[in-house]
Amino acid sequence: MLSGPAGVGKSTIVAYLREHHPDIWHSVSVTTRPQRPGEVDGIDRHFVDGPTFAGMVEADELLEHAQYAGHWYGTPRGAVEDKLAAGVPVLLEIEVQGARQVRRQLPDALLVFLAPPSWDELERRLRGRGTEPAEVIAARLATASIELAAEEEFDATIVNTSVPEAAEALVALMHAE
Ligand code: 5GP
């Protein structure tokens, strides 16, 4: 499982793995966040409304779930359990609160923390994303510093100096399991 602060490049690593390591199965998260241009429902995320998400939580259909930046995210339990039972390598790309829940649910899971090369680099990436108001950026930086502090809870850390190197390091860790 790959976690780490927002802006560190988790989704870029996932995109690289989809292309270069199609044997790894990626969980498709359920989210209440609006669909972004270019995203495909059912491939990138399952886009649902709040009541639908709440119903999934109620029915215990999610392995973990967490609120992030005002929206809900969760991992569908059934698909992950089926793949694990079939011996398929499974990758979850989730934020830190969800990672803690997976640790409790699946004690054997490998929890990998993706770290930025430096705080300055992370700050640059978080600021550089768009033209958001200063308070949005400040909130994001505050969340990122809390997320960075979670690193010690993880089984391994990979520093995202380059996407192919970090992605291949993750594959090596998964195969070593
Ligand atoms: P995004 O809005 O870019 O899809 O995701 C925002 C954050 O939520 C990212 O840090 C991403 O790793 C995390 N995330 C995506 N899917 C899940 C999920 O199913 N569960 C949890 N806990 N976090 C998720």
mmCIF file with all atom_site columns, C-alpha atoms and ligand atoms in Angstrom:
data_model
loop_
_atom_site.group_PDB
_atom_site.id
_atom_site.type_symbol
_atom_site.label_atom_id
_atom_site.label_alt_id
_atom_site.label_comp_id
_atom_site.label_asym_id
_atom_site.label_entity_id
_atom_site.label_seq_id
_atom_site.pdbx_PDB_ins_code
_atom_site.Cartn_x
_atom_site.Cartn_y
_atom_site.Cartn_z
_atom_site.occupancy
_atom_site.B_iso_or_equiv
_atom_site.pdbx_formal_charge
_atom_site.auth_seq_id
_atom_site.auth_comp_id
_atom_site.auth_asym_id
_atom_site.auth_atom_id
_atom_site.pdbx_PDB_model_num
ATOM   1   C CA  . MET A 1 1   ? 0.000   0.000   0.000   1.00 0.00 ? 1   MET A CA  1
ATOM   2   C CA  . LEU A 1 2   ? 1.316   3.376   -1.000  1.00 0.00 ? 2   LEU A CA  1
ATOM   3   C CA  . SER A 1 3   ? 0.620   6.417   1.128   1.00 0.00 ? 3   SER A CA  1
ATOM   4   C CA  . GLY A 1 4   ? 2.205   9.789   1.840   1.00 0.00 ? 4   GLY A CA  1
ATOM   5   C CA  . PRO A 1 5   ? 1.386   13.478  1.789   1.00 0.00 ? 5   PRO A CA  1
ATOM   6   C CA  . ALA A 1 6   ? -0.679  15.161  -0.885  1.00 0.00 ? 6   ALA A CA  1
ATOM   7   C CA  . GLY A 1 7   ? 1.473   16.559  -3.667  1.00 0.00 ? 7   GLY A CA  1
ATOM   8   C CA  . VAL A 1 8   ? 4.247   14.010  -3.218  1.00 0.00 ? 8   VAL A CA  1
ATOM   9   C CA  . GLY A 1 9   ? 3.403   12.248  -6.495  1.00 0.00 ? 9   GLY A CA  1
ATOM   10  C CA  . LYS A 1 10  ? 1.526   9.095   -5.471  1.00 0.00 ? 10  LYS A CA  1
ATOM   11  C CA  . SER A 1 11  ? -0.821  9.205   -8.444  1.00 0.00 ? 11  SER A CA  1
ATOM   12  C CA  . THR A 1 12  ? 2.075   9.674   -10.893 1.00 0.00 ? 12  THR A CA  1
ATOM   13  C CA  . ILE A 1 13  ? 3.705   6.540   -9.507  1.00 0.00 ? 13  ILE A CA  1
ATOM   14  C CA  . VAL A 1 14  ? 0.402   4.688   -9.902  1.00 0.00 ? 14  VAL A CA  1
ATOM   15  C CA  . ALA A 1 15  ? 0.117   5.854   -13.531 1.00 0.00 ? 15  ALA A CA  1
ATOM   16  C CA  . TYR A 1 16  ? 3.677   4.620   -14.209 1.00 0.00 ? 16  TYR A CA  1
ATOM   17  C CA  . LEU A 1 17  ? 2.904   1.222   -12.667 1.00 0.00 ? 17  LEU A CA  1
ATOM   18  C CA  . ARG A 1 18  ? -0.293  0.859   -14.721 1.00 0.00 ? 18  ARG A CA  1
ATOM   19  C CA  . GLU A 1 19  ? 1.777   1.279   -17.850 1.00 0.00 ? 19  GLU A CA  1
ATOM   20  C CA  . HIS A 1 20  ? 4.897   -0.689  -16.915 1.00 0.00 ? 20  HIS A CA  1
ATOM   21  C CA  . HIS A 1 21  ? 3.619   -3.305  -14.441 1.00 0.00 ? 21  HIS A CA  1
ATOM   22  C CA  . PRO A 1 22  ? 0.129   -4.321  -15.560 1.00 0.00 ? 22  PRO A CA  1
ATOM   23  C CA  . ASP A 1 23  ? 0.365   -7.463  -13.389 1.00 0.00 ? 23  ASP A CA  1
ATOM   24  C CA  . ILE A 1 24  ? -0.232  -5.293  -10.312 1.00 0.00 ? 24  ILE A CA  1
ATOM   25  C CA  . TRP A 1 25  ? -3.921  -4.735  -9.606  1.00 0.00 ? 25  TRP A CA  1
ATOM   26  C CA  . HIS A 1 26  ? -4.968  -1.246  -8.479  1.00 0.00 ? 26  HIS A CA  1
ATOM   27  C CA  . SER A 1 27  ? -7.913  -0.780  -6.205  1.00 0.00 ? 27  SER A CA  1
ATOM   28  C CA  . VAL A 1 28  ? -10.413 1.751   -7.589  1.00 0.00 ? 28  VAL A CA  1
ATOM   29  C CA  . SER A 1 29  ? -11.459 4.080   -4.773  1.00 0.00 ? 29  SER A CA  1
ATOM   30  C CA  . VAL A 1 30  ? -14.999 5.257   -4.149  1.00 0.00 ? 30  VAL A CA  1
ATOM   31  C CA  . THR A 1 31  ? -15.218 9.015   -3.653  1.00 0.00 ? 31  THR A CA  1
ATOM   32  C CA  . THR A 1 32  ? -17.734 11.811  -3.211  1.00 0.00 ? 32  THR A CA  1
ATOM   33  C CA  . ARG A 1 33  ? -15.353 14.303  -4.827  1.00 0.00 ? 33  ARG A CA  1
ATOM   34  C CA  . PRO A 1 34  ? -16.436 15.674  -8.213  1.00 0.00 ? 34  PRO A CA  1
ATOM   35  C CA  . GLN A 1 35  ? -15.030 13.977  -11.304 1.00 0.00 ? 35  GLN A CA  1
ATOM   36  C CA  . ARG A 1 36  ? -12.091 15.856  -12.854 1.00 0.00 ? 36  ARG A CA  1
ATOM   37  C CA  . PRO A 1 37  ? -11.759 16.334  -16.617 1.00 0.00 ? 37  PRO A CA  1
ATOM   38  C CA  . GLY A 1 38  ? -10.180 13.256  -18.162 1.00 0.00 ? 38  GLY A CA  1
ATOM   39  C CA  . GLU A 1 39  ? -11.133 10.945  -15.297 1.00 0.00 ? 39  GLU A CA  1
ATOM   40  C CA  . VAL A 1 40  ? -13.199 7.879   -16.144 1.00 0.00 ? 40  VAL A CA  1
ATOM   41  C CA  . ASP A 1 41  ? -15.836 6.644   -13.699 1.00 0.00 ? 41  ASP A CA  1
ATOM   42  C CA  . GLY A 1 42  ? -15.072 3.047   -12.729 1.00 0.00 ? 42  GLY A CA  1
ATOM   43  C CA  . ILE A 1 43  ? -11.442 3.268   -13.898 1.00 0.00 ? 43  ILE A CA  1
ATOM   44  C CA  . ASP A 1 44  ? -9.882  6.161   -11.982 1.00 0.00 ? 44  ASP A CA  1
ATOM   45  C CA  . ARG A 1 45  ? -12.479 6.361   -9.211  1.00 0.00 ? 45  ARG A CA  1
ATOM   46  C CA  . HIS A 1 46  ? -16.056 5.297   -8.562  1.00 0.00 ? 46  HIS A CA  1
ATOM   47  C CA  . PHE A 1 47  ? -17.858 8.631   -8.259  1.00 0.00 ? 47  PHE A CA  1
ATOM   48  C CA  . VAL A 1 48  ? -20.818 8.493   -5.879  1.00 0.00 ? 48  VAL A CA  1
ATOM   49  C CA  . ASP A 1 49  ? -22.972 10.956  -3.931  1.00 0.00 ? 49  ASP A CA  1
ATOM   50  C CA  . GLY A 1 50  ? -22.874 11.381  -0.140  1.00 0.00 ? 50  GLY A CA  1
ATOM   51  C CA  . PRO A 1 51  ? -25.860 9.126   0.682   1.00 0.00 ? 51  PRO A CA  1
ATOM   52  C CA  . THR A 1 52  ? -24.492 6.328   -1.517  1.00 0.00 ? 52  THR A CA  1
ATOM   53  C CA  . PHE A 1 53  ? -21.111 6.578   0.217   1.00 0.00 ? 53  PHE A CA  1
ATOM   54  C CA  . ALA A 1 54  ? -22.755 6.570   3.656   1.00 0.00 ? 54  ALA A CA  1
ATOM   55  C CA  . GLY A 1 55  ? -24.746 3.479   2.646   1.00 0.00 ? 55  GLY A CA  1
ATOM   56  C CA  . MET A 1 56  ? -21.524 1.668   1.693   1.00 0.00 ? 56  MET A CA  1
ATOM   57  C CA  . VAL A 1 57  ? -19.991 2.527   5.074   1.00 0.00 ? 57  VAL A CA  1
ATOM   58  C CA  . GLU A 1 58  ? -23.155 1.359   6.830   1.00 0.00 ? 58  GLU A CA  1
ATOM   59  C CA  . ALA A 1 59  ? -23.115 -1.946  4.917   1.00 0.00 ? 59  ALA A CA  1
ATOM   60  C CA  . ASP A 1 60  ? -19.406 -2.430  5.800   1.00 0.00 ? 60  ASP A CA  1
ATOM   61  C CA  . GLU A 1 61  ? -18.511 -2.516  2.112   1.00 0.00 ? 61  GLU A CA  1
ATOM   62  C CA  . LEU A 1 62  ? -15.388 -0.388  2.571   1.00 0.00 ? 62  LEU A CA  1
ATOM   63  C CA  . LEU A 1 63  ? -12.077 -1.757  3.855   1.00 0.00 ? 63  LEU A CA  1
ATOM   64  C CA  . GLU A 1 64  ? -11.177 1.755   5.024   1.00 0.00 ? 64  GLU A CA  1
ATOM   65  C CA  . HIS A 1 65  ? -12.539 5.237   4.508   1.00 0.00 ? 65  HIS A CA  1
ATOM   66  C CA  . ALA A 1 66  ? -11.475 8.755   5.333   1.00 0.00 ? 66  ALA A CA  1
ATOM   67  C CA  . GLN A 1 67  ? -12.398 12.341  4.703   1.00 0.00 ? 67  GLN A CA  1
ATOM   68  C CA  . TYR A 1 68  ? -9.846  14.331  2.766   1.00 0.00 ? 68  TYR A CA  1
ATOM   69  C CA  . ALA A 1 69  ? -10.128 18.014  1.786   1.00 0.00 ? 69  ALA A CA  1
ATOM   70  C CA  . GLY A 1 70  ? -13.879 17.985  2.377   1.00 0.00 ? 70  GLY A CA  1
ATOM   71  C CA  . HIS A 1 71  ? -14.659 14.803  0.427   1.00 0.00 ? 71  HIS A CA  1
ATOM   72  C CA  . TRP A 1 72  ? -14.985 11.140  1.339   1.00 0.00 ? 72  TRP A CA  1
ATOM   73  C CA  . TYR A 1 73  ? -12.747 8.398   -0.042  1.00 0.00 ? 73  TYR A CA  1
ATOM   74  C CA  . GLY A 1 74  ? -12.863 4.659   0.540   1.00 0.00 ? 74  GLY A CA  1
ATOM   75  C CA  . THR A 1 75  ? -11.536 1.306   -0.681  1.00 0.00 ? 75  THR A CA  1
ATOM   76  C CA  . PRO A 1 76  ? -14.154 -1.270  -1.747  1.00 0.00 ? 76  PRO A CA  1
ATOM   77  C CA  . ARG A 1 77  ? -13.539 -4.317  0.438   1.00 0.00 ? 77  ARG A CA  1
ATOM   78  C CA  . GLY A 1 78  ? -14.824 -7.110  -1.818  1.00 0.00 ? 78  GLY A CA  1
ATOM   79  C CA  . ALA A 1 79  ? -12.561 -6.496  -4.800  1.00 0.00 ? 79  ALA A CA  1
ATOM   80  C CA  . VAL A 1 80  ? -9.425  -6.284  -2.622  1.00 0.00 ? 80  VAL A CA  1
ATOM   81  C CA  . GLU A 1 81  ? -10.290 -9.480  -0.758  1.00 0.00 ? 81  GLU A CA  1
ATOM   82  C CA  . ASP A 1 82  ? -10.983 -11.354 -4.015  1.00 0.00 ? 82  ASP A CA  1
ATOM   83  C CA  . LYS A 1 83  ? -7.637  -10.315 -5.523  1.00 0.00 ? 83  LYS A CA  1
ATOM   84  C CA  . LEU A 1 84  ? -5.676  -11.152 -2.377  1.00 0.00 ? 84  LEU A CA  1
ATOM   85  C CA  . ALA A 1 85  ? -7.377  -14.561 -2.206  1.00 0.00 ? 85  ALA A CA  1
ATOM   86  C CA  . ALA A 1 86  ? -6.366  -15.172 -5.839  1.00 0.00 ? 86  ALA A CA  1
ATOM   87  C CA  . GLY A 1 87  ? -2.748  -14.258 -5.072  1.00 0.00 ? 87  GLY A CA  1
ATOM   88  C CA  . VAL A 1 88  ? -2.767  -11.158 -7.276  1.00 0.00 ? 88  VAL A CA  1
ATOM   89  C CA  . PRO A 1 89  ? -0.464  -8.311  -6.154  1.00 0.00 ? 89  PRO A CA  1
ATOM   90  C CA  . VAL A 1 90  ? -2.711  -5.501  -4.896  1.00 0.00 ? 90  VAL A CA  1
ATOM   91  C CA  . LEU A 1 91  ? -1.869  -1.812  -4.659  1.00 0.00 ? 91  LEU A CA  1
ATOM   92  C CA  . LEU A 1 92  ? -3.859  0.739   -2.668  1.00 0.00 ? 92  LEU A CA  1
ATOM   93  C CA  . GLU A 1 93  ? -2.980  4.408   -3.103  1.00 0.00 ? 93  GLU A CA  1
ATOM   94  C CA  . ILE A 1 94  ? -4.532  6.110   -0.102  1.00 0.00 ? 94  ILE A CA  1
ATOM   95  C CA  . GLU A 1 95  ? -3.928  8.886   2.386   1.00 0.00 ? 95  GLU A CA  1
ATOM   96  C CA  . VAL A 1 96  ? -2.542  8.370   5.874   1.00 0.00 ? 96  VAL A CA  1
ATOM   97  C CA  . GLN A 1 97  ? -5.740  7.956   7.955   1.00 0.00 ? 97  GLN A CA  1
ATOM   98  C CA  . GLY A 1 98  ? -6.894  5.187   5.614   1.00 0.00 ? 98  GLY A CA  1
ATOM   99  C CA  . ALA A 1 99  ? -3.464  3.544   5.780   1.00 0.00 ? 99  ALA A CA  1
ATOM   100 C CA  . ARG A 1 100 ? -3.846  3.242   9.562   1.00 0.00 ? 100 ARG A CA  1
ATOM   101 C CA  . GLN A 1 101 ? -7.197  1.470   9.126   1.00 0.00 ? 101 GLN A CA  1
ATOM   102 C CA  . VAL A 1 102 ? -5.698  -0.943  6.585   1.00 0.00 ? 102 VAL A CA  1
ATOM   103 C CA  . ARG A 1 103 ? -2.961  -1.737  9.098   1.00 0.00 ? 103 ARG A CA  1
ATOM   104 C CA  . ARG A 1 104 ? -5.659  -2.894  11.539  1.00 0.00 ? 104 ARG A CA  1
ATOM   105 C CA  . GLN A 1 105 ? -7.743  -4.748  8.933   1.00 0.00 ? 105 GLN A CA  1
ATOM   106 C CA  . LEU A 1 106 ? -4.884  -6.416  7.063   1.00 0.00 ? 106 LEU A CA  1
ATOM   107 C CA  . PRO A 1 107 ? -1.958  -6.761  9.494   1.00 0.00 ? 107 PRO A CA  1
ATOM   108 C CA  . ASP A 1 108 ? 0.198   -8.454  6.829   1.00 0.00 ? 108 ASP A CA  1
ATOM   109 C CA  . ALA A 1 109 ? -0.109  -5.553  4.355   1.00 0.00 ? 109 ALA A CA  1
ATOM   110 C CA  . LEU A 1 110 ? 3.098   -3.747  3.430   1.00 0.00 ? 110 LEU A CA  1
ATOM   111 C CA  . LEU A 1 111 ? 2.708   -0.043  4.152   1.00 0.00 ? 111 LEU A CA  1
ATOM   112 C CA  . VAL A 1 112 ? 4.982   2.115   2.043   1.00 0.00 ? 112 VAL A CA  1
ATOM   113 C CA  . PHE A 1 113 ? 5.408   5.824   2.627   1.00 0.00 ? 113 PHE A CA  1
ATOM   114 C CA  . LEU A 1 114 ? 6.250   7.993   -0.370  1.00 0.00 ? 114 LEU A CA  1
ATOM   115 C CA  . ALA A 1 115 ? 8.299   10.950  0.847   1.00 0.00 ? 115 ALA A CA  1
ATOM   116 C CA  . PRO A 1 116 ? 9.243   14.133  -1.021  1.00 0.00 ? 116 PRO A CA  1
ATOM   117 C CA  . PRO A 1 117 ? 12.949  14.777  -1.706  1.00 0.00 ? 117 PRO A CA  1
ATOM   118 C CA  . SER A 1 118 ? 12.633  17.741  0.698   1.00 0.00 ? 118 SER A CA  1
ATOM   119 C CA  . TRP A 1 119 ? 10.028  19.885  2.416   1.00 0.00 ? 119 TRP A CA  1
ATOM   120 C CA  . ASP A 1 120 ? 10.877  22.779  0.058   1.00 0.00 ? 120 ASP A CA  1
ATOM   121 C CA  . GLU A 1 121 ? 10.143  20.569  -2.933  1.00 0.00 ? 121 GLU A CA  1
ATOM   122 C CA  . LEU A 1 122 ? 6.800   19.463  -1.480  1.00 0.00 ? 122 LEU A CA  1
ATOM   123 C CA  . GLU A 1 123 ? 5.876   23.059  -0.714  1.00 0.00 ? 123 GLU A CA  1
ATOM   124 C CA  . ARG A 1 124 ? 6.730   24.050  -4.256  1.00 0.00 ? 124 ARG A CA  1
ATOM   125 C CA  . ARG A 1 125 ? 4.521   21.263  -5.662  1.00 0.00 ? 125 ARG A CA  1
ATOM   126 C CA  . LEU A 1 126 ? 1.592   22.114  -3.391  1.00 0.00 ? 126 LEU A CA  1
ATOM   127 C CA  . ARG A 1 127 ? 1.796   25.823  -4.181  1.00 0.00 ? 127 ARG A CA  1
ATOM   128 C CA  . GLY A 1 128 ? 2.350   25.219  -7.884  1.00 0.00 ? 128 GLY A CA  1
ATOM   129 C CA  . ARG A 1 129 ? -0.847  23.263  -8.469  1.00 0.00 ? 129 ARG A CA  1
ATOM   130 C CA  . GLY A 1 130 ? -3.004  26.214  -9.407  1.00 0.00 ? 130 GLY A CA  1
ATOM   131 C CA  . THR A 1 131 ? -4.218  29.611  -8.442  1.00 0.00 ? 131 THR A CA  1
ATOM   132 C CA  . GLU A 1 132 ? -5.968  28.721  -5.200  1.00 0.00 ? 132 GLU A CA  1
ATOM   133 C CA  . PRO A 1 133 ? -6.486  31.291  -2.445  1.00 0.00 ? 133 PRO A CA  1
ATOM   134 C CA  . ALA A 1 134 ? -3.737  31.645  0.182   1.00 0.00 ? 134 ALA A CA  1
ATOM   135 C CA  . GLU A 1 135 ? -5.853  30.010  2.905   1.00 0.00 ? 135 GLU A CA  1
ATOM   136 C CA  . VAL A 1 136 ? -6.399  26.905  0.776   1.00 0.00 ? 136 VAL A CA  1
ATOM   137 C CA  . ILE A 1 137 ? -2.655  26.599  0.235   1.00 0.00 ? 137 ILE A CA  1
ATOM   138 C CA  . ALA A 1 138 ? -1.970  27.204  3.924   1.00 0.00 ? 138 ALA A CA  1
ATOM   139 C CA  . ALA A 1 139 ? -4.444  24.435  4.862   1.00 0.00 ? 139 ALA A CA  1
ATOM   140 C CA  . ARG A 1 140 ? -2.795  22.084  2.394   1.00 0.00 ? 140 ARG A CA  1
ATOM   141 C CA  . LEU A 1 141 ? 0.680   22.799  3.770   1.00 0.00 ? 141 LEU A CA  1
ATOM   142 C CA  . ALA A 1 142 ? -0.546  22.260  7.329   1.00 0.00 ? 142 ALA A CA  1
ATOM   143 C CA  . THR A 1 143 ? -2.092  18.895  6.353   1.00 0.00 ? 143 THR A CA  1
ATOM   144 C CA  . ALA A 1 144 ? 1.094   17.906  4.524   1.00 0.00 ? 144 ALA A CA  1
ATOM   145 C CA  . SER A 1 145 ? 3.252   18.564  7.571   1.00 0.00 ? 145 SER A CA  1
ATOM   146 C CA  . ILE A 1 146 ? 0.938   16.373  9.701   1.00 0.00 ? 146 ILE A CA  1
ATOM   147 C CA  . GLU A 1 147 ? 1.036   13.656  7.026   1.00 0.00 ? 147 GLU A CA  1
ATOM   148 C CA  . LEU A 1 148 ? 4.844   13.805  6.854   1.00 0.00 ? 148 LEU A CA  1
ATOM   149 C CA  . ALA A 1 149 ? 5.031   13.123  10.585  1.00 0.00 ? 149 ALA A CA  1
ATOM   150 C CA  . ALA A 1 150 ? 3.307   9.756   10.010  1.00 0.00 ? 150 ALA A CA  1
ATOM   151 C CA  . GLU A 1 151 ? 6.308   8.336   8.151   1.00 0.00 ? 151 GLU A CA  1
ATOM   152 C CA  . GLU A 1 152 ? 7.608   6.378   11.146  1.00 0.00 ? 152 GLU A CA  1
ATOM   153 C CA  . GLU A 1 153 ? 4.378   4.326   11.286  1.00 0.00 ? 153 GLU A CA  1
ATOM   154 C CA  . PHE A 1 154 ? 5.175   2.764   7.901   1.00 0.00 ? 154 PHE A CA  1
ATOM   155 C CA  . ASP A 1 155 ? 7.143   -0.384  7.038   1.00 0.00 ? 155 ASP A CA  1
ATOM   156 C CA  . ALA A 1 156 ? 9.290   1.368   4.428   1.00 0.00 ? 156 ALA A CA  1
ATOM   157 C CA  . THR A 1 157 ? 9.934   4.782   2.940   1.00 0.00 ? 157 THR A CA  1
ATOM   158 C CA  . ILE A 1 158 ? 10.632  5.554   -0.694  1.00 0.00 ? 158 ILE A CA  1
ATOM   159 C CA  . VAL A 1 159 ? 11.886  9.026   -1.565  1.00 0.00 ? 159 VAL A CA  1
ATOM   160 C CA  . ASN A 1 160 ? 10.313  10.288  -4.778  1.00 0.00 ? 160 ASN A CA  1
ATOM   161 C CA  . THR A 1 161 ? 13.416  11.616  -6.509  1.00 0.00 ? 161 THR A CA  1
ATOM   162 C CA  . SER A 1 162 ? 12.334  10.276  -9.908  1.00 0.00 ? 162 SER A CA  1
ATOM   163 C CA  . VAL A 1 163 ? 9.110   8.514   -10.877 1.00 0.00 ? 163 VAL A CA  1
ATOM   164 C CA  . PRO A 1 164 ? 10.625  5.394   -12.546 1.00 0.00 ? 164 PRO A CA  1
ATOM   165 C CA  . GLU A 1 165 ? 13.107  4.871   -9.691  1.00 0.00 ? 165 GLU A CA  1
ATOM   166 C CA  . ALA A 1 166 ? 10.496  5.280   -6.973  1.00 0.00 ? 166 ALA A CA  1
ATOM   167 C CA  . ALA A 1 167 ? 7.994   3.070   -8.822  1.00 0.00 ? 167 ALA A CA  1
ATOM   168 C CA  . GLU A 1 168 ? 10.562  0.310   -9.420  1.00 0.00 ? 168 GLU A CA  1
ATOM   169 C CA  . ALA A 1 169 ? 11.619  0.504   -5.768  1.00 0.00 ? 169 ALA A CA  1
ATOM   170 C CA  . LEU A 1 170 ? 7.982   -0.077  -4.820  1.00 0.00 ? 170 LEU A CA  1
ATOM   171 C CA  . VAL A 1 171 ? 7.720   -3.086  -7.152  1.00 0.00 ? 171 VAL A CA  1
ATOM   172 C CA  . ALA A 1 172 ? 10.908  -4.531  -5.644  1.00 0.00 ? 172 ALA A CA  1
ATOM   173 C CA  . LEU A 1 173 ? 9.455   -4.152  -2.148  1.00 0.00 ? 173 LEU A CA  1
ATOM   174 C CA  . MET A 1 174 ? 6.188   -5.811  -3.219  1.00 0.00 ? 174 MET A CA  1
ATOM   175 C CA  . HIS A 1 175 ? 8.058   -8.731  -4.778  1.00 0.00 ? 175 HIS A CA  1
ATOM   176 C CA  . ALA A 1 176 ? 10.250  -9.126  -1.700  1.00 0.00 ? 176 ALA A CA  1
ATOM   177 C CA  . GLU A 1 177 ? 7.117   -9.711  0.376   1.00 0.00 ? 177 GLU A CA  1
HETATM 178 P P1  . 5GP B 2 .   ? -7.701  12.697  -5.165  1.00 0.00 ? 1   5GP B P1  1
HETATM 179 O O1  . 5GP B 2 .   ? -8.698  13.778  -4.834  1.00 0.00 ? 1   5GP B O1  1
HETATM 180 O O2  . 5GP B 2 .   ? -6.491  13.227  -5.841  1.00 0.00 ? 1   5GP B O2  1
HETATM 181 O O3  . 5GP B 2 .   ? -8.328  11.553  -5.892  1.00 0.00 ? 1   5GP B O3  1
HETATM 182 O O4  . 5GP B 2 .   ? -7.181  12.077  -3.795  1.00 0.00 ? 1   5GP B O4  1
HETATM 183 C C1  . 5GP B 2 .   ? -6.906  12.877  -2.688  1.00 0.00 ? 1   5GP B C1  1
HETATM 184 C C2  . 5GP B 2 .   ? -6.215  12.061  -1.623  1.00 0.00 ? 1   5GP B C2  1
HETATM 185 O O5  . 5GP B 2 .   ? -7.034  10.956  -1.233  1.00 0.00 ? 1   5GP B O5  1
HETATM 186 C C3  . 5GP B 2 .   ? -4.882  11.451  -2.071  1.00 0.00 ? 1   5GP B C3  1
HETATM 187 O O6  . 5GP B 2 .   ? -3.948  11.616  -1.009  1.00 0.00 ? 1   5GP B O6  1
HETATM 188 C C4  . 5GP B 2 .   ? -5.198  9.999   -2.288  1.00 0.00 ? 1   5GP B C4  1
HETATM 189 O O7  . 5GP B 2 .   ? -4.082  9.167   -2.010  1.00 0.00 ? 1   5GP B O7  1
HETATM 190 C C5  . 5GP B 2 .   ? -6.276  9.773   -1.266  1.00 0.00 ? 1   5GP B C5  1
HETATM 191 N N1  . 5GP B 2 .   ? -7.158  8.654   -1.612  1.00 0.00 ? 1   5GP B N1  1
HETATM 192 C C6  . 5GP B 2 .   ? -7.568  8.250   -2.839  1.00 0.00 ? 1   5GP B C6  1
HETATM 193 N N2  . 5GP B 2 .   ? -8.368  7.200   -2.742  1.00 0.00 ? 1   5GP B N2  1
HETATM 194 C C7  . 5GP B 2 .   ? -8.461  6.894   -1.418  1.00 0.00 ? 1   5GP B C7  1
HETATM 195 C C8  . 5GP B 2 .   ? -9.156  5.878   -0.676  1.00 0.00 ? 1   5GP B C8  1
HETATM 196 O O8  . 5GP B 2 .   ? -9.841  5.005   -1.199  1.00 0.00 ? 1   5GP B O8  1
HETATM 197 N N3  . 5GP B 2 .   ? -9.008  5.925   0.677   1.00 0.00 ? 1   5GP B N3  1
HETATM 198 C C9  . 5GP B 2 .   ? -8.265  6.859   1.315   1.00 0.00 ? 1   5GP B C9  1
HETATM 199 N N4  . 5GP B 2 .   ? -8.174  6.785   2.642   1.00 0.00 ? 1   5GP B N4  1
HETATM 200 N N5  . 5GP B 2 .   ? -7.605  7.813   0.641   1.00 0.00 ? 1   5GP B N5  1
HETATM 201 C C10 . 5GP B 2 .   ? -7.712  7.832   -0.700  1.00 0.00 ? 1   5GP B C10 1
#
